[in-house]
Coordinates of N, CA and C in Angstrom, one line a residue:
M1 N 75.2 146.3 90.8 CA 74.5 147.5 90.8 C 76.0 148.7 91.4
Q2 N 77.2 148.6 91.2 CA 78.0 148.9 92.0 C 77.8 150.8 90.9
A3 N 77.5 150.9 89.8 CA 77.4 151.7 89.2 C 75.7 152.3 89.3
L4 N 74.6 151.6 89.8 CA 74.1 152.2 90.0 C 73.3 152.4 91.9
L5 N 74.2 151.8 92.0 CA 74.4 152.5 93.7 C 75.3 152.0 94.3
A6 N 75.9 153.5 93.9 CA 77.2 153.4 94.8 C 77.8 153.7 95.7
L7 N 78.6 154.3 96.5 CA 79.1 153.8 97.9 C 78.0 154.6 99.2
D8 N 77.8 153.9 100.5 CA 77.5 154.6 101.5 C 76.4 155.8 100.8
E9 N 76.7 157.0 101.6 CA 76.2 158.0 101.7 C 74.9 158.4 100.1
R10 N 75.2 158.1 98.9 CA 75.0 158.0 98.0 C 73.9 156.9 97.8
Q11 N 74.5 155.7 98.4 CA 73.3 154.8 97.9 C 71.9 155.1 98.5
A12 N 72.0 155.7 100.3 CA 70.8 155.5 100.3 C 70.2 156.5 99.4
K13 N 70.3 157.3 99.3 CA 69.7 158.6 98.4 C 69.3 157.9 97.4
I14 N 70.2 156.9 96.4 CA 69.4 156.3 95.7 C 68.5 155.5 95.6
V15 N 68.5 153.8 96.4 CA 67.7 153.1 96.6 C 66.4 154.3 96.9
D16 N 66.5 155.5 97.8 CA 65.5 156.3 98.5 C 64.8 157.1 97.6
D17 N 65.1 157.5 96.7 CA 64.9 158.6 95.7 C 63.7 157.9 93.8
P18 N 63.0 157.0 93.8 CA 62.5 156.6 92.9 C 62.6 156.9 91.6
I19 N 62.7 158.8 91.8 CA 63.1 159.2 91.0 C 64.0 160.3 90.4
I20 N 65.3 159.4 90.5 CA 67.0 159.3 90.1 C 67.5 159.3 89.2
A21 N 66.3 159.1 89.1 CA 66.6 158.1 86.5 C 65.2 157.3 86.8
E22 N 66.5 157.7 85.2 CA 63.8 157.0 84.4 C 64.6 155.7 84.0
S23 N 65.3 155.0 84.0 CA 66.2 153.6 83.1 C 67.4 153.3 84.7
V24 N 67.6 152.2 84.2 CA 69.2 151.5 85.1 C 69.8 150.7 83.7
V25 N 70.7 150.3 83.8 CA 71.7 149.5 82.9 C 73.1 149.4 84.6
L26 N 72.7 148.2 84.9 CA 73.7 146.9 85.1 C 74.3 145.4 84.6
A27 N 75.3 146.6 83.8 CA 75.9 145.2 83.8 C 76.9 144.6 83.9
Q28 N 76.9 143.0 84.3 CA 77.6 142.7 84.6 C 78.6 142.9 86.6
T29 N 77.2 142.7 86.6 CA 77.6 143.8 88.4 C 77.1 141.9 89.2
S30 N 76.7 142.4 90.6 CA 76.0 141.8 92.0 C 75.2 142.4 92.9
P31 N 74.4 141.6 93.4 CA 73.7 142.8 93.8 C 75.0 143.1 95.5
A32 N 75.7 142.5 95.3 CA 76.3 141.9 97.3 C 78.0 141.1 96.4
F33 N 78.5 140.4 97.5 CA 79.4 140.8 97.8 C 80.4 139.3 98.6
G34 N 78.7 140.0 99.3 CA 79.4 138.8 100.7 C 79.8 139.1 101.9
K35 N 80.3 138.3 102.9 CA 80.2 138.3 104.3 C 82.4 139.0 104.4
P36 N 83.0 139.5 104.8 CA 84.0 139.8 104.2 C 85.0 139.0 104.9
D37 N 84.7 137.9 106.0 CA 85.4 137.0 106.1 C 85.1 135.3 104.8
G38 N 84.8 134.9 104.5 CA 84.2 134.5 103.9 C 85.4 133.9 102.9
D39 N 85.7 132.9 102.5 CA 86.8 132.6 101.9 C 87.0 133.0 100.4
W40 N 86.0 132.9 99.4 CA 85.7 133.7 98.6 C 85.9 135.0 98.1
Q41 N 85.5 136.1 99.3 CA 85.8 137.1 99.3 C 87.7 137.3 99.2
K42 N 88.0 135.9 99.9 CA 89.7 136.4 100.5 C 90.2 135.8 99.7
E43 N 90.0 134.5 99.0 CA 90.2 134.1 97.7 C 90.8 135.3 96.7
F44 N 89.6 136.5 96.1 CA 89.1 137.3 95.5 C 89.9 138.5 95.6
L45 N 90.3 138.2 97.2 CA 91.1 139.1 97.6 C 93.2 138.9 97.1
D46 N 92.9 138.2 97.5 CA 94.6 137.8 97.3 C 94.6 137.6 95.6
A47 N 93.9 137.3 95.0 CA 94.5 137.2 93.8 C 94.3 139.0 93.2
R48 N 93.6 139.9 93.4 CA 94.1 140.7 92.9 C 95.4 141.9 93.8
L49 N 95.2 141.6 94.9 CA 96.2 142.8 96.2 C 97.6 142.0 96.1
G50 N 98.0 139.9 96.2 CA 98.8 139.7 96.4 C 99.4 140.1 95.6
P51 N 100.6 140.3 94.5 CA 100.4 140.2 93.1 C 101.2 142.0 94.1
L52 N 100.2 142.6 94.4 CA 100.7 144.0 95.1 C 101.7 143.9 95.6
D53 N 101.4 142.7 96.9 CA 102.0 143.2 98.4 C 103.2 141.9 97.0
R54 N 103.5 141.7 97.2 CA 104.6 140.8 96.9 C 105.6 141.5 95.7
G55 N 105.1 143.1 95.3 CA 106.2 143.6 94.5 C 105.8 144.0 93.3
E56 N 104.5 144.1 93.2 CA 104.0 143.6 91.5 C 104.0 144.8 91.3
T57 N 103.5 146.1 90.6 CA 102.7 146.9 89.9 C 101.8 146.9 88.9
M58 N 100.8 147.5 89.7 CA 100.1 148.1 88.7 C 100.0 148.1 86.6
A59 N 101.7 148.4 86.8 CA 102.1 148.0 84.9 C 101.7 146.5 85.1
S60 N 102.6 146.2 85.6 CA 103.0 144.5 85.8 C 101.6 143.3 85.4
L61 N 100.6 144.2 87.0 CA 99.3 143.4 87.0 C 98.8 142.9 85.8
A62 N 98.6 144.3 85.3 CA 96.8 144.7 84.7 C 97.1 143.4 83.6
P63 N 98.0 143.2 82.8 CA 98.2 142.2 81.5 C 96.7 141.1 82.1
R64 N 97.4 140.6 83.9 CA 96.9 138.9 83.9 C 95.7 138.7 84.8
V65 N 95.0 139.8 85.0 CA 93.9 140.4 85.5 C 92.8 140.9 84.6
V66 N 93.2 141.8 83.8 CA 92.3 142.0 83.0 C 92.1 140.5 81.3
A67 N 92.9 139.4 81.3 CA 93.2 138.8 80.4 C 92.0 137.4 81.4
D68 N 91.7 137.3 82.4 CA 90.9 136.7 83.4 C 89.5 137.0 83.4
L69 N 89.3 138.5 82.7 CA 87.7 139.0 83.3 C 87.5 138.9 82.2
V70 N 88.1 138.3 80.7 CA 87.6 137.8 79.6 C 87.3 137.2 79.5
G71 N 86.2 137.2 78.1 CA 85.6 135.5 78.1 C 86.2 135.9 76.1
D72 N 85.3 135.6 75.5 CA 86.0 133.7 74.0 C 86.0 135.9 73.2
D73 N 87.5 135.5 72.5 CA 86.5 136.6 71.0 C 86.7 137.5 71.4
A74 N 87.0 138.6 72.4 CA 87.6 140.0 73.0 C 87.9 140.6 72.4
D75 N 87.5 141.9 72.1 CA 87.9 143.1 70.9 C 89.7 143.4 71.1
P76 N 90.1 143.2 70.4 CA 92.0 143.1 71.0 C 92.1 145.5 71.6
A77 N 91.3 146.1 70.3 CA 91.7 146.9 70.6 C 90.9 147.4 72.6
G78 N 89.4 146.5 72.7 CA 89.3 146.6 73.9 C 89.7 145.8 75.2
I79 N 90.4 145.1 74.4 CA 91.7 144.5 76.2 C 93.1 145.6 76.2
E80 N 93.1 145.7 75.0 CA 94.6 146.9 75.0 C 93.8 148.3 76.0
L81 N 92.5 148.8 75.5 CA 92.8 149.9 76.7 C 91.8 149.7 78.0
A82 N 91.4 148.4 78.4 CA 91.3 147.3 79.8 C 92.6 147.9 80.4
C83 N 93.5 147.8 79.2 CA 95.2 147.5 80.3 C 95.8 148.2 80.2
A84 N 95.6 149.6 80.3 CA 96.0 150.5 80.1 C 95.4 151.6 80.7
C85 N 94.7 151.5 81.4 CA 93.4 152.4 82.4 C 93.8 151.6 83.7
M86 N 94.2 150.6 84.1 CA 93.8 149.8 84.8 C 95.6 149.8 85.4
A87 N 96.4 149.7 84.6 CA 98.0 150.3 84.8 C 98.2 151.3 84.9
S88 N 97.0 153.2 85.0 CA 97.6 153.9 85.7 C 96.9 153.9 86.5
V89 N 95.2 153.1 87.1 CA 95.1 153.4 88.5 C 96.1 153.6 88.8
P90 N 96.3 154.5 90.6 CA 97.3 154.1 91.7 C 97.3 153.3 92.7
E91 N 97.6 153.1 92.3 CA 98.1 151.4 93.9 C 96.7 151.7 94.6
A92 N 96.9 152.7 96.0 CA 96.1 152.9 96.9 C 94.5 152.6 96.2
S93 N 94.5 153.2 94.8 CA 93.3 153.7 94.4 C 92.9 152.1 94.3
Y94 N 93.7 151.4 93.9 CA 92.7 149.8 93.4 C 92.8 149.2 95.2
R95 N 93.7 149.0 95.7 CA 93.1 148.6 96.6 C 92.7 148.7 97.4
A96 N 91.8 150.3 97.9 CA 90.9 150.9 98.3 C 88.9 150.4 97.5
A97 N 89.5 150.9 95.9 CA 88.1 150.0 94.9 C 88.2 148.6 96.2
M98 N 88.6 147.2 95.6 CA 89.2 146.1 95.1 C 88.0 146.2 97.5
T99 N 89.3 146.1 98.8 CA 88.0 146.9 100.0 C 87.3 146.6 100.6
S100 N 86.5 147.2 99.3 CA 85.0 148.3 99.7 C 84.1 147.4 99.0
M101 N 84.2 146.8 98.5 CA 83.9 145.8 98.1 C 83.3 144.3 99.1
L102 N 84.1 144.7 100.5 CA 83.6 143.8 101.3 C 82.4 144.2 102.4
G103 N 82.2 143.0 102.1 CA 80.3 143.7 103.3 C 79.2 144.1 102.2
F104 N 79.8 144.5 100.7 CA 78.5 145.2 100.0 C 77.3 144.4 100.5
D105 N 76.0 144.2 100.1 CA 74.9 144.0 100.4 C 73.9 144.3 100.3
L106 N 73.6 144.9 98.9 CA 72.0 145.4 98.6 C 71.0 144.8 97.9
R107 N 70.8 143.4 98.7 CA 69.7 142.5 98.0 C 68.3 142.8 98.3
K108 N 67.7 143.5 99.2 CA 67.5 143.3 99.4 C 66.4 145.3 99.0
S109 N 66.9 146.0 98.5 CA 67.0 147.0 97.7 C 66.6 147.2 96.3
L110 N 66.7 145.5 95.7 CA 66.8 145.3 94.1 C 64.8 145.7 94.0
G111 N 64.0 145.1 94.8 CA 62.7 145.1 94.7 C 62.5 146.9 94.3
Q112 N 62.9 147.2 95.2 CA 62.6 148.8 95.2 C 63.0 149.4 93.8
I113 N 64.0 148.8 93.0 CA 63.6 150.5 92.2 C 62.9 149.5 90.6
S114 N 62.9 151.1 90.7 CA 60.9 151.0 89.8 C 61.2 150.6 88.5
V115 N 62.4 151.4 87.7 CA 62.4 151.4 86.9 C 62.5 151.0 85.6
P116 N 62.6 151.3 84.4 CA 63.0 149.5 84.0 C 64.6 149.2 84.0
A117 N 65.2 148.2 83.5 CA 66.6 148.0 84.4 C 66.7 147.2 83.2
L118 N 67.7 147.5 82.4 CA 68.3 146.3 81.4 C 69.5 145.8 82.5
V119 N 68.9 144.2 82.7 CA 70.9 143.6 82.7 C 71.2 143.0 82.3
I120 N 72.7 143.3 82.5 CA 73.7 142.0 81.2 C 73.9 141.4 81.9
A121 N 74.2 139.6 81.2 CA 75.8 138.4 82.4 C 76.4 138.2 80.4
G122 N 77.3 138.1 81.0 CA 78.4 137.3 79.9 C 78.6 136.0 80.3
T123 N 78.6 135.1 79.6 CA 78.2 133.9 80.0 C 79.8 133.2 80.0
K124 N 81.0 134.0 80.6 CA 82.3 133.6 80.3 C 83.2 134.5 81.7
D125 N 81.7 135.0 82.0 CA 82.1 136.4 83.1 C 82.1 135.3 85.0
K126 N 82.8 135.4 85.3 CA 84.2 134.4 87.3 C 83.4 135.1 88.0
N127 N 83.4 136.6 88.0 CA 83.3 137.4 88.6 C 81.6 138.0 89.5
A128 N 81.3 138.0 88.5 CA 79.6 137.9 88.4 C 78.6 136.8 87.7
P129 N 79.4 135.9 87.6 CA 78.3 134.9 87.0 C 76.7 135.0 86.0
A130 N 76.9 134.1 85.4 CA 75.0 134.6 83.9 C 74.3 133.9 85.2
P131 N 74.7 133.1 86.0 CA 73.4 132.3 87.2 C 72.3 133.6 87.7
M132 N 74.0 134.0 88.3 CA 73.5 134.7 89.7 C 73.0 136.4 89.0
V133 N 73.3 136.3 88.1 CA 73.0 138.0 87.8 C 71.2 138.0 86.7
K134 N 70.9 136.9 86.6 CA 70.0 135.8 86.0 C 68.9 137.0 87.7
K135 N 69.0 136.0 88.6 CA 68.0 135.3 89.6 C 68.1 137.0 90.3
M136 N 69.4 138.1 90.5 CA 69.6 138.9 90.8 C 68.6 140.0 89.7
A137 N 68.6 139.6 88.3 CA 67.4 140.5 87.5 C 66.3 140.0 88.1
S138 N 65.8 138.6 88.2 CA 64.7 138.2 88.8 C 63.8 139.2 90.0
F139 N 64.2 139.4 90.8 CA 63.7 140.6 92.0 C 63.8 141.7 91.5
I140 N 64.2 142.1 90.3 CA 63.8 143.6 90.3 C 62.2 144.1 89.3
P141 N 61.3 144.7 90.0 CA 60.0 144.4 89.0 C 60.2 144.8 87.2
N142 N 61.3 145.6 87.4 CA 60.7 145.8 85.5 C 62.3 145.5 84.2
A143 N 62.6 144.2 85.5 CA 63.6 144.3 85.1 C 64.2 143.2 83.2
T144 N 64.9 143.6 82.1 CA 65.0 143.0 81.5 C 66.4 141.9 81.2
Y145 N 66.3 140.7 81.0 CA 67.8 140.1 81.5 C 67.3 140.4 79.9
V146 N 68.9 140.1 79.5 CA 70.1 139.4 78.1 C 71.6 139.0 78.6
E147 N 71.4 137.6 78.2 CA 72.8 137.4 78.5 C 73.6 137.0 76.9
L148 N 74.8 137.8 77.8 CA 75.3 137.2 75.8 C 77.4 136.3 76.3
E149 N 76.5 135.6 75.1 CA 77.7 134.4 75.0 C 79.0 134.6 74.7
G150 N 79.6 134.0 75.3 CA 81.3 133.5 75.2 C 82.1 135.3 76.6
V151 N 81.0 136.2 76.5 CA 81.1 137.6 76.6 C 81.5 137.0 78.4
G152 N 82.8 138.0 78.6 CA 83.0 137.8 80.1 C 83.0 139.3 80.8
H153 N 83.9 139.7 81.7 CA 83.3 140.2 82.6 C 83.3 141.8 82.2
L154 N 83.5 142.7 81.2 CA 84.3 143.4 80.9 C 83.4 144.1 79.6
V155 N 81.9 143.1 79.1 CA 81.6 143.8 78.1 C 81.5 143.9 76.6
A156 N 81.8 146.0 77.9 CA 81.8 147.2 76.2 C 82.5 146.9 76.2
L157 N 84.2 146.6 76.3 CA 85.3 146.8 76.1 C 85.1 145.9 75.4
E158 N 85.1 143.6 75.0 CA 85.7 142.8 74.6 C 84.4 143.1 73.3
Q159 N 82.8 142.8 73.7 CA 81.9 143.3 72.2 C 81.5 144.6 72.1
P160 N 82.6 145.3 71.9 CA 80.9 147.0 71.6 C 80.1 147.1 71.4
A161 N 80.2 146.3 70.0 CA 79.5 147.0 69.0 C 78.0 146.0 69.8
E162 N 78.5 144.7 70.1 CA 77.0 143.9 70.3 C 76.8 144.5 71.9
F163 N 77.2 145.3 72.5 CA 77.2 145.9 74.2 C 76.5 147.6 73.7
N164 N 77.0 147.7 72.8 CA 76.0 150.0 72.4 C 74.9 148.7 71.5
A165 N 74.6 147.6 71.0 CA 73.2 147.6 70.2 C 72.5 146.2 71.7
V166 N 72.6 146.1 72.2 CA 71.7 145.3 73.0 C 71.5 147.1 74.4
L167 N 72.7 148.2 74.0 CA 72.3 149.7 75.0 C 71.2 149.9 74.0
G168 N 71.8 150.2 73.3 CA 70.7 151.5 72.5 C 70.1 150.6 72.6
D169 N 69.1 149.4 71.8 CA 67.4 147.9 72.3 C 67.4 149.1 73.4
F170 N 67.6 148.8 74.8 CA 67.2 148.7 75.4 C 66.3 150.2 75.7
L171 N 67.6 151.6 75.6 CA 67.4 152.6 75.5 C 66.9 153.5 74.7
R172 N 65.9 152.9 73.4 CA 64.4 153.1 72.5 C 64.3 152.9 73.2
M173 N 63.1 151.9 73.3 CA 62.3 151.5 74.6 C 62.0 151.4 75.9
A174 N 63.5 152.3 76.3 CA 62.8 152.6 77.9 C 62.4 153.9 77.9
S175 N 63.2 155.0 77.2 CA 62.4 156.4 77.1 C 61.8 156.7 76.6
P176 N 60.6 157.4 77.6 CA 59.5 157.4 77.4 C 60.0 159.4 76.3
A177 N 59.2 159.3 74.9 CA 59.4 159.9 74.0 C 58.4 160.7 74.8
S178 N 59.3 162.2 74.5 CA 59.1 164.1 74.9 C 59.7 164.7 74.7
G179 N 59.4 166.6 74.4 CA 59.6 166.9 73.4 C 58.5 167.2 72.0
S180 N 58.9 168.5 71.4 CA 57.8 168.5 70.2 C 58.7 167.7 69.1
N181 N 60.6 167.0 69.1 CA 60.6 166.0 68.2 C 60.6 164.4 68.4
A182 N 59.8 164.3 69.1 CA 58.9 162.8 69.9 C 57.6 162.4 69.0

């Protein structure tokens, strides 16, 4: 839900304003990250930040992290782009992004999503596992759940044609016809 329900101030605005969007797409995400002092959360942060603490750079860390995020048969160009993007992120920004997830919990807001929602999961996603994403979708009143076989956490970069097809189908069905060209 990071894309839909951004950070603090904006979270409240988006959750409380039911007409801010006509539809939403929640791709490989979760409604919560759990408790800040949880074992899984600590392991997650150590895996992401530990190498930096030991002197690695974003450029040296990027290929390993991206490889851990993707599933089967990922598009090589997408992997290259993901690595380049991650390598270019300032270390302080990356650290802030990773630690900002601690305590993130908007599970109670799922039922308030009143617009059509496309919820996408990948069967190889270790960060937002498909069963958890499917459960999240079950709490959204007008959700369409799509599970992509063999895909990890970076679907748009791993399988861009498949992602675009699913997204295009959803947007054609979810968008109301309007204007004289409808």
